[in-house]
Short mmCIF file of C-alpha atoms and ligand atoms in Angstrom, two decimals:
data_model
loop_
_atom_site.label_atom_id
_atom_site.label_comp_id
_atom_site.label_asym_id
_atom_site.label_seq_id
_atom_site.Cartn_x
_atom_site.Cartn_y
_atom_site.Cartn_z
CA MET A 1 -27.01 -18.87 10.63
CA LYS A 2 -29.15 -15.27 10.52
CA VAL A 3 -26.78 -12.40 11.26
CA LEU A 4 -27.56 -8.91 11.48
CA VAL A 5 -24.89 -6.16 10.96
CA VAL A 6 -25.07 -2.56 12.99
CA GLY A 7 -24.32 0.38 10.40
CA GLY A 8 -25.01 1.57 7.16
CA GLY A 9 -21.72 2.64 5.46
CA GLY A 10 -19.07 1.36 3.06
CA ARG A 11 -17.26 -0.50 5.96
CA GLU A 12 -20.58 -2.57 6.72
CA HIS A 13 -21.24 -3.32 3.13
CA ALA A 14 -17.53 -4.90 3.08
CA ILE A 15 -18.48 -6.68 5.99
CA LEU A 16 -22.14 -7.92 4.78
CA TRP A 17 -19.97 -8.87 1.42
CA ALA A 18 -17.71 -10.99 3.40
CA LEU A 19 -19.99 -12.63 5.10
CA SER A 20 -22.42 -13.53 2.10
CA LYS A 21 -19.55 -15.73 0.87
CA SER A 22 -19.82 -17.66 4.49
CA PRO A 23 -21.62 -21.01 4.18
CA LYS A 24 -22.38 -20.60 7.93
CA VAL A 25 -24.62 -17.43 6.92
CA SER A 26 -28.08 -18.15 5.81
CA GLN A 27 -29.62 -14.87 5.90
CA LEU A 28 -28.20 -11.51 6.38
CA TYR A 29 -29.88 -8.08 7.60
CA CYS A 30 -28.38 -4.60 8.53
CA ALA A 31 -29.70 -1.76 9.97
CA PRO A 32 -30.17 0.85 8.85
CA GLY A 33 -28.25 -0.18 5.64
CA ASN A 34 -28.02 1.86 2.60
CA GLY A 35 -29.06 1.28 -1.15
CA GLY A 36 -26.34 -0.89 -2.17
CA ILE A 37 -26.66 -2.85 0.80
CA ALA A 38 -29.99 -3.59 0.05
CA ALA A 39 -28.78 -6.08 -2.66
CA LEU A 40 -27.13 -8.38 0.05
CA ALA A 41 -29.25 -7.89 3.13
CA GLU A 42 -32.97 -7.04 4.09
CA CYS A 43 -32.64 -3.18 5.45
CA VAL A 44 -33.86 -2.76 9.17
CA PRO A 45 -35.04 1.09 9.84
CA ILE A 46 -33.36 1.15 13.03
CA LYS A 47 -31.05 3.98 13.94
CA ALA A 48 -27.07 2.12 14.75
CA THR A 49 -27.69 4.50 17.98
CA ASP A 50 -31.03 3.08 19.03
CA VAL A 51 -29.74 0.14 21.42
CA ALA A 52 -32.91 -0.61 23.04
CA ALA A 53 -34.55 -1.03 19.68
CA MET A 54 -31.84 -2.86 18.01
CA VAL A 55 -31.72 -5.50 20.90
CA SER A 56 -35.81 -5.72 20.92
CA TRP A 57 -35.56 -6.40 16.78
CA ALA A 58 -32.89 -8.96 17.30
CA LYS A 59 -34.93 -10.83 19.87
CA GLU A 60 -38.02 -10.84 18.26
CA ASN A 61 -36.30 -11.69 14.63
CA ALA A 62 -34.61 -14.43 16.41
CA MET A 63 -30.94 -13.28 15.01
CA ASP A 64 -28.50 -15.84 15.96
CA PHE A 65 -25.22 -13.23 15.78
CA VAL A 66 -25.51 -9.76 15.92
CA VAL A 67 -22.12 -7.56 14.41
CA VAL A 68 -21.98 -3.69 15.57
CA ALA A 69 -19.39 -2.18 13.61
CA PRO A 70 -19.42 1.52 14.26
CA ASP A 71 -18.09 3.23 17.15
CA ASP A 72 -21.20 5.03 18.79
CA PRO A 73 -23.31 2.17 19.43
CA LEU A 74 -20.10 0.46 20.80
CA ALA A 75 -19.22 2.99 23.30
CA LEU A 76 -23.15 3.06 23.95
CA GLY A 77 -23.04 -0.79 25.18
CA MET A 78 -25.14 -2.19 22.21
CA VAL A 79 -22.76 -5.27 22.70
CA ASP A 80 -23.24 -5.52 26.69
CA ALA A 81 -27.08 -5.43 25.58
CA LEU A 82 -27.15 -7.98 23.22
CA GLU A 83 -25.07 -10.53 25.29
CA GLU A 84 -27.46 -9.67 28.13
CA ALA A 85 -30.52 -10.53 26.11
CA GLY A 86 -28.88 -13.82 25.33
CA ILE A 87 -27.55 -12.69 21.53
CA PRO A 88 -24.27 -13.48 20.97
CA ALA A 89 -22.56 -10.31 19.41
CA PHE A 90 -19.15 -9.33 17.61
CA GLY A 91 -17.82 -6.02 19.35
CA PRO A 92 -15.90 -4.91 22.44
CA ARG A 93 -18.05 -4.24 25.49
CA ALA A 94 -18.45 -0.66 26.69
CA ASN A 95 -15.75 -1.06 29.06
CA ALA A 96 -13.00 -1.96 26.25
CA ALA A 97 -14.51 0.04 23.75
CA ILE A 98 -13.26 3.10 25.62
CA VAL A 99 -10.18 2.72 23.92
CA GLU A 100 -11.55 4.81 21.41
CA SER A 101 -14.39 6.70 22.85
CA SER A 102 -11.42 8.55 25.38
CA LYS A 103 -8.21 9.72 24.19
CA ILE A 104 -7.37 10.31 27.76
CA PHE A 105 -8.18 6.86 29.02
CA SER A 106 -5.97 5.13 26.40
CA LYS A 107 -2.91 7.59 26.97
CA GLU A 108 -3.18 6.57 30.40
CA LEU A 109 -3.24 3.19 29.79
CA MET A 110 -0.24 3.18 27.59
CA ALA A 111 1.61 5.55 29.83
CA LYS A 112 1.25 2.94 32.84
CA TYR A 113 1.91 -0.17 30.60
CA HIS A 114 4.99 1.39 28.74
CA ILE A 115 3.13 1.21 25.22
CA PRO A 116 5.23 3.38 22.71
CA THR A 117 3.00 6.73 22.19
CA ALA A 118 3.56 10.37 22.03
CA LYS A 119 4.63 12.71 25.05
CA TYR A 120 1.54 14.10 26.39
CA GLN A 121 -0.56 15.94 29.28
CA SER A 122 -4.33 16.05 29.95
CA PHE A 123 -6.36 19.43 30.90
CA THR A 124 -9.83 20.11 31.90
CA ASP A 125 -8.73 23.56 32.75
CA LEU A 126 -8.31 26.16 29.66
CA ASP A 127 -5.74 28.50 31.29
CA GLU A 128 -3.45 25.12 32.31
CA ALA A 129 -3.74 24.09 28.94
CA LEU A 130 -2.59 27.19 27.55
CA ALA A 131 0.19 27.54 29.66
CA TYR A 132 1.41 24.46 28.60
CA ILE A 133 1.26 25.00 24.75
CA ARG A 134 3.35 28.33 25.52
CA ARG A 135 5.78 26.12 27.53
CA GLU A 136 6.17 23.16 25.03
CA GLY A 137 5.93 25.40 21.84
CA ALA A 138 4.67 24.42 18.39
CA PRO A 139 4.56 21.80 16.59
CA ILE A 140 2.08 20.58 18.96
CA VAL A 141 -1.20 18.36 18.68
CA VAL A 142 -4.45 19.33 20.48
CA LYS A 143 -7.06 16.39 20.85
CA ALA A 144 -10.69 16.41 22.05
CA ASP A 145 -11.09 13.51 24.74
CA GLY A 146 -14.00 12.10 23.27
CA LEU A 147 -15.93 11.06 19.88
CA ALA A 148 -15.91 13.46 17.65
CA LEU A 149 -16.26 12.10 14.02
CA GLY A 150 -12.33 12.16 13.38
CA LYS A 151 -12.36 16.31 13.42
CA GLY A 152 -11.51 16.64 17.36
CA VAL A 153 -7.47 16.57 16.20
CA VAL A 154 -5.83 19.92 15.51
CA VAL A 155 -1.84 19.20 14.30
CA ALA A 156 -1.03 23.18 15.12
CA GLN A 157 2.02 24.23 13.33
CA THR A 158 2.02 27.45 15.59
CA VAL A 159 1.34 28.42 19.07
CA ALA A 160 -1.47 30.71 18.18
CA GLU A 161 -3.09 27.86 16.18
CA ALA A 162 -2.80 25.34 19.19
CA GLU A 163 -4.26 28.33 21.64
CA GLU A 164 -7.12 28.49 19.28
CA ALA A 165 -8.06 24.73 19.11
CA ALA A 166 -7.81 24.46 22.85
CA ARG A 167 -9.80 27.75 23.21
CA SER A 168 -12.49 26.37 20.66
CA MET A 169 -12.76 22.77 22.13
CA MET A 170 -12.48 23.84 25.99
CA ALA A 171 -14.44 27.27 25.90
CA ASP A 172 -16.33 27.67 23.23
CA GLY A 173 -18.16 23.94 23.12
CA LYS A 174 -17.04 23.06 19.58
CA PHE A 175 -17.14 19.52 20.25
CA GLY A 176 -20.01 19.69 22.93
CA ALA A 177 -18.69 17.45 26.22
CA ALA A 178 -16.16 15.28 24.07
CA GLY A 179 -14.26 18.89 24.23
CA SER A 180 -14.56 19.67 27.58
CA ARG A 181 -11.37 17.53 28.33
CA VAL A 182 -8.26 17.95 26.11
CA VAL A 183 -5.16 15.72 25.36
CA ILE A 184 -2.01 17.94 24.20
CA GLU A 185 0.73 15.88 22.90
CA GLU A 186 4.16 15.77 21.13
CA CYS A 187 4.05 16.20 17.27
CA MET A 188 5.42 12.80 15.86
CA THR A 189 6.47 12.59 12.51
CA GLY A 190 6.64 9.71 9.88
CA PRO A 191 4.64 7.35 7.45
CA GLU A 192 1.30 6.29 9.12
CA VAL A 193 -0.13 3.03 8.93
CA THR A 194 -3.23 1.40 10.17
CA VAL A 195 -3.24 -2.67 11.50
CA LEU A 196 -6.44 -3.63 12.42
CA CYS A 197 -6.40 -6.92 14.77
CA PHE A 198 -9.02 -9.47 15.51
CA THR A 199 -8.89 -10.31 18.93
CA ASP A 200 -10.60 -12.80 21.50
CA GLY A 201 -9.30 -10.57 24.19
CA GLU A 202 -6.15 -12.98 24.72
CA HIS A 203 -5.37 -13.99 21.13
CA LEU A 204 -4.71 -11.75 18.34
CA SER A 205 -4.48 -12.07 14.69
CA PRO A 206 -3.20 -8.91 12.86
CA MET A 207 -4.58 -8.23 9.73
CA PRO A 208 -2.62 -7.09 6.66
CA PRO A 209 -1.40 -3.41 7.07
CA SER A 210 -3.28 -0.42 5.44
CA ARG A 211 -3.27 3.21 5.04
CA ASP A 212 -5.93 5.60 4.58
CA HIS A 213 -6.07 8.88 3.21
CA LYS A 214 -8.06 11.43 5.57
CA ARG A 215 -7.25 15.27 4.23
CA ALA A 216 -10.14 15.72 1.23
CA TYR A 217 -7.93 17.08 -1.32
CA ASP A 218 -4.79 15.65 -3.51
CA GLY A 219 -1.35 16.07 -1.79
CA ASP A 220 -2.88 15.66 1.75
CA LYS A 221 -4.40 19.32 1.91
CA GLY A 222 -7.68 20.50 3.10
CA PRO A 223 -9.72 19.62 5.79
CA ASN A 224 -10.05 15.99 7.71
CA THR A 225 -12.93 13.51 6.28
CA GLY A 226 -13.85 10.20 7.44
CA GLY A 227 -11.28 8.70 5.28
CA MET A 228 -11.04 9.40 1.04
CA GLY A 229 -9.58 6.17 0.09
CA ALA A 230 -7.34 3.21 1.24
CA ILE A 231 -4.52 0.92 0.21
CA SER A 232 -3.32 -2.27 1.84
CA PRO A 233 -0.85 -3.71 2.09
CA ALA A 234 0.89 -0.53 3.30
CA PRO A 235 4.48 -0.05 2.22
CA GLY A 236 7.20 0.32 4.46
CA TYR A 237 5.64 -1.69 6.97
CA THR A 238 8.39 -4.18 6.81
CA PRO A 239 8.44 -7.89 8.86
CA GLU A 240 11.02 -6.33 11.24
CA ILE A 241 8.04 -3.44 12.07
CA ALA A 242 5.82 -5.98 12.47
CA ARG A 243 7.68 -8.18 14.82
CA ARG A 244 8.42 -4.91 16.94
CA CYS A 245 4.78 -4.04 16.75
CA MET A 246 3.59 -7.09 17.82
CA GLU A 247 6.02 -7.08 20.72
CA GLU A 248 6.23 -3.44 22.06
CA ILE A 249 2.59 -2.38 20.94
CA PHE A 250 -0.24 -5.06 19.65
CA ARG A 251 0.59 -7.86 22.43
CA PRO A 252 1.02 -5.43 25.46
CA THR A 253 -2.33 -3.42 24.70
CA ILE A 254 -4.24 -6.62 24.44
CA ASP A 255 -2.82 -8.04 27.84
CA ALA A 256 -2.84 -4.48 29.23
CA LEU A 257 -6.93 -4.51 28.70
CA ARG A 258 -7.35 -7.95 30.13
CA ALA A 259 -5.45 -6.98 32.67
CA GLU A 260 -7.61 -3.91 33.77
CA GLY A 261 -10.67 -6.16 33.52
CA ARG A 262 -11.65 -4.73 30.25
CA PRO A 263 -10.81 -7.58 27.86
CA PHE A 264 -11.26 -6.60 24.08
CA ARG A 265 -12.77 -9.00 21.75
CA GLY A 266 -13.56 -7.67 18.37
CA VAL A 267 -11.13 -5.68 15.98
CA LEU A 268 -8.85 -3.16 17.62
CA TYR A 269 -7.66 -0.89 15.21
CA PHE A 270 -4.18 0.33 15.54
CA GLY A 271 -2.95 4.04 14.34
CA LEU A 272 0.48 3.95 14.18
CA MET A 273 3.18 6.36 13.40
CA LEU A 274 6.75 4.91 12.08
CA THR A 275 8.72 7.31 13.92
CA PRO A 276 12.45 7.58 13.75
CA ASP A 277 12.62 6.34 16.95
CA GLY A 278 10.56 3.29 16.03
CA PRO A 279 6.40 2.32 15.92
CA LYS A 280 4.13 4.59 17.88
CA VAL A 281 0.36 4.60 18.80
CA VAL A 282 -1.36 7.55 17.20
CA GLU A 283 -4.59 6.25 18.27
CA TYR A 284 -6.66 2.99 19.23
CA ASN A 285 -10.26 2.66 17.56
CA ALA A 286 -12.54 -0.09 18.73
CA ARG A 287 -13.70 -1.21 15.28
CA PHE A 288 -12.85 -1.75 11.58
CA GLY A 289 -11.33 1.75 10.06
CA ASP A 290 -13.52 2.89 7.09
CA PRO A 291 -12.22 2.72 4.40
CA GLU A 292 -9.04 0.52 5.43
CA CYS A 293 -11.72 -2.29 6.03
CA GLN A 294 -12.95 -2.34 2.62
CA ALA A 295 -9.15 -2.40 0.97
CA VAL A 296 -8.45 -5.14 3.59
CA LEU A 297 -11.34 -7.49 3.72
CA SER A 298 -11.11 -7.87 0.18
CA LEU A 299 -8.02 -9.30 0.70
CA LEU A 300 -9.34 -12.21 3.31
CA GLU A 301 -9.23 -15.82 2.13
CA SER A 302 -10.81 -17.44 5.19
CA ASP A 303 -14.50 -17.08 6.26
CA LEU A 304 -15.18 -13.91 8.21
CA MET A 305 -17.97 -15.76 10.10
CA GLU A 306 -15.73 -18.03 11.35
CA ILE A 307 -13.54 -15.41 12.64
CA PHE A 308 -16.10 -13.68 14.13
CA LEU A 309 -17.41 -16.56 15.97
CA ALA A 310 -13.65 -17.56 17.35
CA CYS A 311 -13.16 -13.96 18.42
CA ARG A 312 -16.38 -14.15 20.53
CA ASN A 313 -15.93 -17.74 21.91
CA GLY A 314 -11.88 -16.89 22.92
CA THR A 315 -10.77 -19.84 20.21
CA LEU A 316 -9.19 -17.44 17.81
CA ASP A 317 -5.73 -19.18 18.30
CA GLN A 318 -7.42 -22.46 16.98
CA LEU A 319 -8.06 -20.60 13.53
CA ASP A 320 -5.62 -19.95 10.60
CA VAL A 321 -6.61 -16.80 9.27
CA ARG A 322 -5.99 -16.59 5.64
CA TRP A 323 -4.98 -13.58 3.10
CA THR A 324 -3.97 -13.53 -0.42
CA ASP A 325 -0.72 -12.25 -1.75
CA GLY A 326 -2.05 -9.75 -3.61
CA ALA A 327 -2.98 -5.76 -2.86
CA ALA A 328 -6.33 -3.76 -2.63
CA CYS A 329 -7.16 0.21 -3.48
CA CYS A 330 -10.88 1.35 -2.12
CA LEU A 331 -11.15 5.00 -3.64
CA VAL A 332 -13.89 6.90 -2.11
CA LEU A 333 -16.19 8.74 -4.71
CA ALA A 334 -17.33 11.87 -2.31
CA SER A 335 -20.03 14.53 -2.81
CA GLY A 336 -19.16 17.91 -4.10
CA GLY A 337 -18.35 19.81 -0.76
CA TYR A 338 -17.79 17.34 1.52
CA PRO A 339 -16.53 17.10 4.44
CA GLY A 340 -18.76 20.61 4.49
CA LYS A 341 -21.97 20.83 3.04
CA TYR A 342 -23.24 18.88 0.10
CA GLU A 343 -26.25 18.16 -1.86
CA THR A 344 -28.01 14.53 -1.84
CA GLY A 345 -30.59 12.55 -3.89
CA LEU A 346 -28.83 12.85 -7.08
CA PRO A 347 -28.50 9.97 -9.36
CA ILE A 348 -25.86 7.90 -9.86
CA THR A 349 -24.67 5.89 -13.07
CA GLY A 350 -22.53 3.76 -14.11
CA LEU A 351 -22.46 1.10 -11.26
CA GLU A 352 -23.23 -1.90 -12.87
CA GLU A 353 -19.85 -1.10 -15.48
CA ALA A 354 -17.70 -0.24 -12.77
CA GLY A 355 -18.86 -3.66 -11.03
CA ARG A 356 -17.39 -5.72 -13.45
CA THR A 357 -13.88 -4.66 -12.49
CA ALA A 358 -14.06 -3.58 -8.84
CA VAL A 359 -16.19 -4.42 -6.07
CA VAL A 360 -18.48 -0.95 -5.31
CA PHE A 361 -19.08 -0.60 -1.80
CA HIS A 362 -21.74 1.67 -1.17
CA ALA A 363 -21.71 4.17 1.78
CA GLY A 364 -23.92 7.27 1.33
CA THR A 365 -26.79 5.75 -1.17
CA LYS A 366 -30.24 5.42 -1.01
CA ARG A 367 -32.46 3.58 -3.38
CA GLY A 368 -35.33 6.02 -5.22
CA GLU A 369 -38.99 4.98 -5.91
CA ASP A 370 -37.93 3.65 -9.24
CA GLY A 371 -35.22 1.51 -8.18
CA GLN A 372 -32.66 4.05 -9.07
CA ILE A 373 -29.42 4.66 -6.69
CA LEU A 374 -29.37 8.18 -5.43
CA THR A 375 -26.56 10.10 -3.15
CA SER A 376 -27.54 10.20 0.09
CA GLY A 377 -24.47 11.17 2.32
CA GLY A 378 -20.75 12.79 1.99
CA ARG A 379 -18.79 9.84 1.09
CA VAL A 380 -21.00 7.82 -1.40
CA LEU A 381 -19.30 5.05 -2.77
CA GLY A 382 -15.73 2.98 -2.14
CA VAL A 383 -14.57 1.48 -5.55
CA THR A 384 -12.66 -1.30 -4.34
CA ALA A 385 -10.06 -3.26 -6.67
CA THR A 386 -7.50 -5.93 -6.28
CA ALA A 387 -4.71 -7.27 -8.28
CA ASP A 388 -0.93 -9.16 -7.76
CA THR A 389 0.49 -5.79 -7.07
CA LEU A 390 -0.76 -2.53 -5.39
CA GLU A 391 0.36 -0.30 -8.46
CA ALA A 392 -1.82 -2.13 -10.43
CA ALA A 393 -4.63 -2.48 -7.40
CA ILE A 394 -4.40 1.23 -7.78
CA GLN A 395 -4.68 1.56 -11.48
CA LYS A 396 -7.80 -0.65 -11.53
CA ALA A 397 -9.50 1.38 -9.06
CA TYR A 398 -9.09 4.21 -10.75
CA GLU A 399 -9.95 2.56 -14.01
CA SER A 400 -13.09 0.98 -12.74
CA ALA A 401 -14.39 4.60 -10.81
CA GLY A 402 -14.06 6.15 -14.21
CA ALA A 403 -17.30 4.33 -15.35
CA ILE A 404 -19.24 6.03 -12.73
CA SER A 405 -20.23 9.54 -12.26
CA PHE A 406 -23.00 11.66 -10.48
CA PRO A 407 -23.11 15.75 -10.41
CA ASP A 408 -20.68 17.36 -8.74
CA MET A 409 -18.53 13.56 -7.85
CA HIS A 410 -15.44 14.56 -5.83
CA PHE A 411 -12.27 11.90 -5.44
CA ARG A 412 -8.82 12.13 -4.78
CA THR A 413 -6.34 11.59 -7.62
CA ASP A 414 -3.45 10.28 -5.49
CA ILE A 415 -4.69 7.50 -3.55
CA GLY A 416 -1.93 5.34 -2.78
CA ARG A 417 0.97 7.52 -4.11
CA THR A 418 1.19 9.64 -0.89
CA VAL A 419 2.63 8.76 2.27
P1 AMP B 501 -6.37 10.77 15.29
O1 AMP B 501 -7.86 10.93 15.36
O2 AMP B 501 -5.93 10.73 16.79
O3 AMP B 501 -6.10 9.32 14.50
O4 AMP B 501 -5.73 11.91 14.52
C1 AMP B 501 -6.02 12.01 13.46
C2 AMP B 501 -4.93 12.52 12.63
O5 AMP B 501 -3.69 13.63 13.13
C3 AMP B 501 -3.72 11.28 12.81
O6 AMP B 501 -3.84 10.70 11.66
C4 AMP B 501 -2.22 11.94 12.52
O7 AMP B 501 -2.32 12.20 10.79
C5 AMP B 501 -2.17 13.32 13.44
N1 AMP B 501 -1.77 12.86 14.74
C6 AMP B 501 -2.54 12.65 15.58
N2 AMP B 501 -1.92 12.69 16.50
C7 AMP B 501 -0.66 13.20 16.02
C8 AMP B 501 0.48 13.27 16.63
N3 AMP B 501 1.03 13.23 17.93
N4 AMP B 501 1.61 13.77 16.00
C9 AMP B 501 1.44 13.86 14.68
N5 AMP B 501 0.10 13.75 14.21
C10 AMP B 501 -0.75 13.37 14.72
N1 LIG B 502 -10.28 5.73 8.26
C1 LIG B 502 -10.21 6.26 10.02
C2 LIG B 502 -10.99 5.60 10.55
O1 LIG B 502 -12.10 4.67 10.56
O2 LIG B 502 -11.34 5.79 12.03
#
């Protein structure tokens, strides 16, 4: 099969790496791809959000299957457009991807179907939002309704901080239209776990639990990022908690979306908090997490292409999805200054040496004229190691990453060691 993966980050590199092991796949393409992906797939210079260009290219080049990995093309209806053009695609249609693109939609869905989550109210009027914040007190959480690159959430420790967040989203237009409506919710406590589930709209198959580290600096300090590293399995996610999540959260969510006429096919991302009152939903995403995907897919034993086909065709129940018993750690090497301003075009060395003990997924890289790999984004590489135990996987990822360097390289030294 000729398969196109849409996107160009570490997550897409990991998906392509797993697909490249499938006997079903004959040729891989990626749009737009990156410097490392180019070693596995032919990169096509089309922006991930250009739905019309992507569909025409896939049609003209006779793709047998397209995997839409990032959130924005899913929200824009790329899967709908591909399927309508007769090209089988993996990922939810826009009417199901809304679980990520509208937090208000998700909160209403959870309320209607009694799925445990933080108590909330949604607002379009700033004064009403401010009054609610003052009434509820701090700590309190303020969230922009729409997609805001993972940065539209403020966990406010004081009423003043929450007021400021609501003002900047609703009055100053910090996130444009995405922030004109906000959700204000109760602040929950407890360890966070991500569970990615494959689903065909009816059946579901949870992947091993994972945990990402969103803050830029050690000790979970500093600004939120796309994710500075991930481990899998996440400690603390016991079989008993897994059973409760399946009964109280995963199955009810899949059933609710189907009942609403929005069957979800693809990967549904459950961001969970294990609170003293039991597991609750922090957020849904409509796709694999990045960098959770890199850690989790390195534990997959089954053929990813077969899983994608089963999700698309409604036959996931006939498949036995197998995982190794081991553990994985993905350590992100970022540009100095990320998530703020950073330089690009800097040469990276040591990739080959690191690649002997770990898989180095590329995120923000490009190939220079002489073939040299250069930095081209905030998150540059995801050094991913597997081992029998989590501690050994973490150690191996750090050791392997030690071989790599580029000017101003920044990474956290405590991935997998904080909750
Ligand atoms: P989100 O983009 O909704 O996942 O939020 C980003 C991060 O903010 C989460 O990973 C949590 O660490 C934190 N967060 C979001 N909602 C809450 C909440 N209700 N209580 C406590 N922390 C939260
Ligand atoms: N790592 C979090 C996300 O992909 O949303």
